């Protein structure tokens, strides 16, 4: 094969240069790991969702706040599927992380008196603000100062195992095509999540690479059907974003095609500031009733509000201006808005230390399963910090494992195979096929077994007919080919798990409209059993946790209850029928 092989040995290999990975790398060094290598397929600190985040820090517990109350609230928002010890750990440690980020140079906005400036956002708790991508720039620099070796433009594809333990990882340089082999005592995956390459800044690099690599190596994935943020919502006709928290926090209002402020019906308390799951499900219900397009109206913002948005969201501001939606410093018309990029989180199951089911493999941030409460910047940071510490300690207790030469050759062959095909299927065709299968609002946002099964059938067709023919012209296309293949695995895991869970909890099912606290306080699990993917479920240890649901029976999901009270649906014979 016409490529060089570059081999590196390290104590801890961190894969991913977002907030979780960078905190993990910093803490692994602090825990005594001599050589920490951090690899990113883009640039550490400049790629990934963290770098494009919308300038607000959520889930912060301020000094003096009642931690127990925040934990209880969060557990309830997590529909009792979160690991409650992990939620507590987050709120106990998040302020320390905030101060660390500030010391590194995140530049949190302050009031004239020097206090941290708080703002409203989605949900009840106040947020901190920071200017654009300053947070990740300063964090990446802090890691470099601590002698974390940052290797950019390198995509990790597969993990090595030796005697049941992870022995390192392999990938390739996406510019020159070098085969990159990392031998490591511990590997921490922090590759973010998967968004089916949707229309939003940076969603295109969220291709579930970590989920797929861990799955192939034999780690257990979990909760692939559940998500607190089943999708983002963005400007529909322009590639503009992010900023939802700021937009609604400052008073943005959603309108349907009739000009009605519909969120008042779905969430009379938080209204337009409802969480993403409520917003996207309400959008889907409006679509089901023929009341789209949806618009976000910010034309009433005062000059001071616009000034603040310009500081916190400089990039979206410029894009809105270029699109003619901001003129003379104000929004001139409501912006068409829509659900985009379903978030299929076939996350790696980890314990509170970030350890997966595979010895030597750790994971943190959005690459982990829903129950580890690791989405949004500050939870990813606290989880990254803890995982890095334990990965560093683990590395201190073992030697660098050998890599079996036959496994090395097999991985090399698999990675470069698409480059050798002279003819075949373009990665874009596979991605489009997957998007068409999973993105319709009535597949992921309003679910029914028939539609989930039809989507799964299409995904399996793509897996068997198109994946074996994936073709790449150069290392750049090779990246896209592997990303496309990973998305197929993610879609299969998510759809199979969604079909398996026979209730409404995060997702709303027409055919199982009840929240079932008797039968379904469970985490689904996905295992790689050779050629077959197996889904099972295990009980959430809810009785050992401090908080349990008050209603321990089956009850109609609140979203369906609202829809029924508004006359949109009837529930007959335990299924939903649209009016
Ligand atoms: C548009 C948008 C706006 C958001 N705004 C906010 C906000 O304002 N506040 C907030 O709290 N949260 C926000 N979030 C959520 C938050 O950004 C994420 O929860 C968080 O950044 C996830 O961090 P992470 O480290 O797990 O993943 P990421 O930041 O996505 O990092 C993953 C990294 O892994 C790399 N990678 C992926 N695959 C590979 C591979 N195979 N090999 C090597 N490297 C790989 C990627 O290039 C990337 O750099 C936003 C999310 C989005 C998408």
PDB file of C-alpha atoms and ligand atoms in Angstrom, residues 15-22 39-58 130 136 154-157 190-193 195 200-203 205-210 229 232 234 241-243 245 343 364-367 374-380 483 486, ligand 1:
ATOM      1  CA  UNK A  15      -9.187  11.106  20.736  1.00  0.00           C
ATOM      2  CA  UNK A  16     -11.044  14.374  20.175  1.00  0.00           C
ATOM      3  CA  UNK A  17     -10.127  18.003  20.694  1.00  0.00           C
ATOM      4  CA  UNK A  18     -13.405  19.364  22.057  1.00  0.00           C
ATOM      5  CA  UNK A  19     -14.038  20.450  25.639  1.00  0.00           C
ATOM      6  CA  UNK A  20     -14.341  16.888  27.018  1.00  0.00           C
ATOM      7  CA  UNK A  21     -11.167  15.628  25.341  1.00  0.00           C
ATOM      8  CA  UNK A  22      -9.120  18.688  26.220  1.00  0.00           C
ATOM      9  CA  UNK A  39      -5.613  13.512  18.274  1.00  0.00           C
ATOM     10  CA  UNK A  40      -8.240  15.351  16.263  1.00  0.00           C
ATOM     11  CA  UNK A  41      -9.497  14.874  12.741  1.00  0.00           C
ATOM     12  CA  UNK A  42      -9.731  18.668  12.509  1.00  0.00           C
ATOM     13  CA  UNK A  43      -7.824  20.884  14.938  1.00  0.00           C
ATOM     14  CA  UNK A  44      -7.742  20.579  18.702  1.00  0.00           C
ATOM     15  CA  UNK A  45      -9.825  23.488  20.009  1.00  0.00           C
ATOM     16  CA  UNK A  46     -11.008  24.585  16.594  1.00  0.00           C
ATOM     17  CA  UNK A  47     -13.245  21.733  15.450  1.00  0.00           C
ATOM     18  CA  UNK A  48     -16.107  19.913  17.061  1.00  0.00           C
ATOM     19  CA  UNK A  49     -19.226  21.301  18.637  1.00  0.00           C
ATOM     20  CA  UNK A  50     -17.341  22.908  21.508  1.00  0.00           C
ATOM     21  CA  UNK A  51     -15.583  25.346  19.200  1.00  0.00           C
ATOM     22  CA  UNK A  52     -18.886  26.351  17.595  1.00  0.00           C
ATOM     23  CA  UNK A  53     -20.915  26.522  20.787  1.00  0.00           C
ATOM     24  CA  UNK A  54     -23.240  29.433  21.153  1.00  0.00           C
ATOM     25  CA  UNK A  55     -21.428  31.451  23.790  1.00  0.00           C
ATOM     26  CA  UNK A  56     -23.320  30.315  26.882  1.00  0.00           C
ATOM     27  CA  UNK A  57     -22.430  27.988  29.732  1.00  0.00           C
ATOM     28  CA  UNK A  58     -25.419  26.013  31.003  1.00  0.00           C
ATOM     29  CA  UNK A 130     -18.498  34.052  26.807  1.00  0.00           C
ATOM     30  CA  UNK A 136     -11.916  26.577  23.268  1.00  0.00           C
ATOM     31  CA  UNK A 154      -5.734  12.698  11.902  1.00  0.00           C
ATOM     32  CA  UNK A 155      -8.871  10.591  11.882  1.00  0.00           C
ATOM     33  CA  UNK A 156      -8.988   7.630  14.249  1.00  0.00           C
ATOM     34  CA  UNK A 157     -10.934   4.753  12.740  1.00  0.00           C
ATOM     35  CA  UNK A 190     -13.990  12.151  23.242  1.00  0.00           C
ATOM     36  CA  UNK A 191     -15.132  12.285  19.637  1.00  0.00           C
ATOM     37  CA  UNK A 192     -18.477  13.975  20.238  1.00  0.00           C
ATOM     38  CA  UNK A 193     -21.747  12.723  18.829  1.00  0.00           C
ATOM     39  CA  UNK A 195     -25.867  14.495  13.732  1.00  0.00           C
ATOM     40  CA  UNK A 200     -25.714  23.472  11.366  1.00  0.00           C
ATOM     41  CA  UNK A 201     -22.212  24.683  12.090  1.00  0.00           C
ATOM     42  CA  UNK A 202     -19.968  21.729  12.682  1.00  0.00           C
ATOM     43  CA  UNK A 203     -22.633  19.055  12.580  1.00  0.00           C
ATOM     44  CA  UNK A 205     -17.939  16.424  11.499  1.00  0.00           C
ATOM     45  CA  UNK A 206     -20.189  14.752  14.083  1.00  0.00           C
ATOM     46  CA  UNK A 207     -20.308  11.363  12.434  1.00  0.00           C
ATOM     47  CA  UNK A 208     -20.361   9.041  15.425  1.00  0.00           C
ATOM     48  CA  UNK A 209     -16.795   7.812  14.797  1.00  0.00           C
ATOM     49  CA  UNK A 210     -16.217   7.039  18.475  1.00  0.00           C
ATOM     50  CA  UNK A 229     -31.888  17.080  22.565  1.00  0.00           C
ATOM     51  CA  UNK A 232     -31.290  21.080  16.971  1.00  0.00           C
ATOM     52  CA  UNK A 234     -31.892  26.300  13.185  1.00  0.00           C
ATOM     53  CA  UNK A 241     -25.988  29.422  13.753  1.00  0.00           C
ATOM     54  CA  UNK A 242     -25.651  28.623  16.563  1.00  0.00           C
ATOM     55  CA  UNK A 243     -27.403  30.787  19.178  1.00  0.00           C
ATOM     56  CA  UNK A 245     -30.199  29.819  23.867  1.00  0.00           C
ATOM     57  CA  UNK A 343     -29.104  13.575  17.221  1.00  0.00           C
ATOM     58  CA  UNK A 364     -16.190  11.361  27.981  1.00  0.00           C
ATOM     59  CA  UNK A 365     -18.430  14.039  26.556  1.00  0.00           C
ATOM     60  CA  UNK A 366     -21.123  13.467  23.984  1.00  0.00           C
ATOM     61  CA  UNK A 367     -19.523  10.209  22.859  1.00  0.00           C
ATOM     62  CA  UNK A 374     -22.679  14.657  29.320  1.00  0.00           C
ATOM     63  CA  UNK A 375     -24.187  16.975  26.824  1.00  0.00           C
ATOM     64  CA  UNK A 376     -23.512  20.727  26.730  1.00  0.00           C
ATOM     65  CA  UNK A 377     -20.221  22.326  27.579  1.00  0.00           C
ATOM     66  CA  UNK A 378     -20.030  22.243  31.347  1.00  0.00           C
ATOM     67  CA  UNK A 379     -21.184  18.601  31.827  1.00  0.00           C
ATOM     68  CA  UNK A 380     -18.720  17.549  29.098  1.00  0.00           C
ATOM     69  CA  UNK A 483     -17.788   8.873   8.361  1.00  0.00           C
ATOM     70  CA  UNK A 486     -20.062   5.101  10.860  1.00  0.00           C
TER      71      UNK A 486
HETATM   72  C1  LIG B   1     -24.228  24.524  17.092  1.00  0.00           C
HETATM   73  C2  LIG B   1     -24.117  24.150  18.519  1.00  0.00           C
HETATM   74  C3  LIG B   1     -24.171  25.119  19.505  1.00  0.00           C
HETATM   75  C4  LIG B   1     -24.026  24.784  20.841  1.00  0.00           C
HETATM   76  N1  LIG B   1     -24.031  25.762  21.774  1.00  0.00           N
HETATM   77  C5  LIG B   1     -23.817  25.453  23.076  1.00  0.00           C
HETATM   78  C6  LIG B   1     -23.710  26.474  24.047  1.00  0.00           C
HETATM   79  O1  LIG B   1     -23.783  27.658  23.770  1.00  0.00           O
HETATM   80  N2  LIG B   1     -23.502  26.098  25.349  1.00  0.00           N
HETATM   81  C7  LIG B   1     -23.392  24.785  25.716  1.00  0.00           C
HETATM   82  O2  LIG B   1     -23.192  24.512  26.892  1.00  0.00           O
HETATM   83  N3  LIG B   1     -23.466  23.801  24.793  1.00  0.00           N
HETATM   84  C8  LIG B   1     -23.665  24.105  23.484  1.00  0.00           C
HETATM   85  N4  LIG B   1     -23.729  23.117  22.546  1.00  0.00           N
HETATM   86  C9  LIG B   1     -23.456  21.736  22.970  1.00  0.00           C
HETATM   87  C10 LIG B   1     -21.956  21.584  23.211  1.00  0.00           C
HETATM   88  O3  LIG B   1     -21.260  22.291  22.236  1.00  0.00           O
HETATM   89  C11 LIG B   1     -21.555  20.120  23.190  1.00  0.00           C
HETATM   90  O4  LIG B   1     -22.337  19.400  24.131  1.00  0.00           O
HETATM   91  C12 LIG B   1     -20.098  19.922  23.578  1.00  0.00           C
HETATM   92  O5  LIG B   1     -19.290  20.861  22.918  1.00  0.00           O
HETATM   93  C13 LIG B   1     -19.617  18.533  23.232  1.00  0.00           C
HETATM   94  O6  LIG B   1     -18.260  18.449  23.530  1.00  0.00           O
HETATM   95  P1  LIG B   1     -17.409  17.152  23.166  1.00  0.00           P
HETATM   96  O7  LIG B   1     -16.036  17.423  23.615  1.00  0.00           O
HETATM   97  O8  LIG B   1     -18.091  15.930  23.669  1.00  0.00           O
HETATM   98  O9  LIG B   1     -17.484  17.033  21.568  1.00  0.00           O
HETATM   99  P2  LIG B   1     -16.933  18.014  20.438  1.00  0.00           P
HETATM  100  O10 LIG B   1     -16.742  19.387  20.903  1.00  0.00           O
HETATM  101  O11 LIG B   1     -17.804  17.799  19.253  1.00  0.00           O
HETATM  102  O12 LIG B   1     -15.489  17.444  20.143  1.00  0.00           O
HETATM  103  C14 LIG B   1     -15.287  16.244  19.444  1.00  0.00           C
HETATM  104  C15 LIG B   1     -13.964  16.365  18.724  1.00  0.00           C
HETATM  105  O13 LIG B   1     -13.617  15.066  18.243  1.00  0.00           O
HETATM  106  C16 LIG B   1     -13.077  15.192  16.948  1.00  0.00           C
HETATM  107  N5  LIG B   1     -13.291  13.914  16.289  1.00  0.00           N
HETATM  108  C17 LIG B   1     -14.472  13.339  15.956  1.00  0.00           C
HETATM  109  N6  LIG B   1     -14.255  12.154  15.383  1.00  0.00           N
HETATM  110  C18 LIG B   1     -12.913  11.963  15.355  1.00  0.00           C
HETATM  111  C19 LIG B   1     -12.088  10.930  14.873  1.00  0.00           C
HETATM  112  N7  LIG B   1     -12.578   9.849  14.279  1.00  0.00           N
HETATM  113  N8  LIG B   1     -10.745  11.055  14.995  1.00  0.00           N
HETATM  114  C20 LIG B   1     -10.207  12.170  15.571  1.00  0.00           C
HETATM  115  N9  LIG B   1     -10.945  13.188  16.028  1.00  0.00           N
HETATM  116  C21 LIG B   1     -12.292  13.078  15.933  1.00  0.00           C
HETATM  117  C22 LIG B   1     -13.853  16.336  16.304  1.00  0.00           C
HETATM  118  O14 LIG B   1     -13.136  16.923  15.243  1.00  0.00           O
HETATM  119  C23 LIG B   1     -14.018  17.278  17.501  1.00  0.00           C
HETATM  120  O15 LIG B   1     -12.973  18.210  17.573  1.00  0.00           O
HETATM  121  C24 LIG B   1     -23.863  23.432  21.205  1.00  0.00           C
HETATM  122  C25 LIG B   1     -23.837  22.444  20.212  1.00  0.00           C
HETATM  123  C26 LIG B   1     -23.945  22.797  18.885  1.00  0.00           C
HETATM  124  C27 LIG B   1     -23.880  21.733  17.843  1.00  0.00           C
END
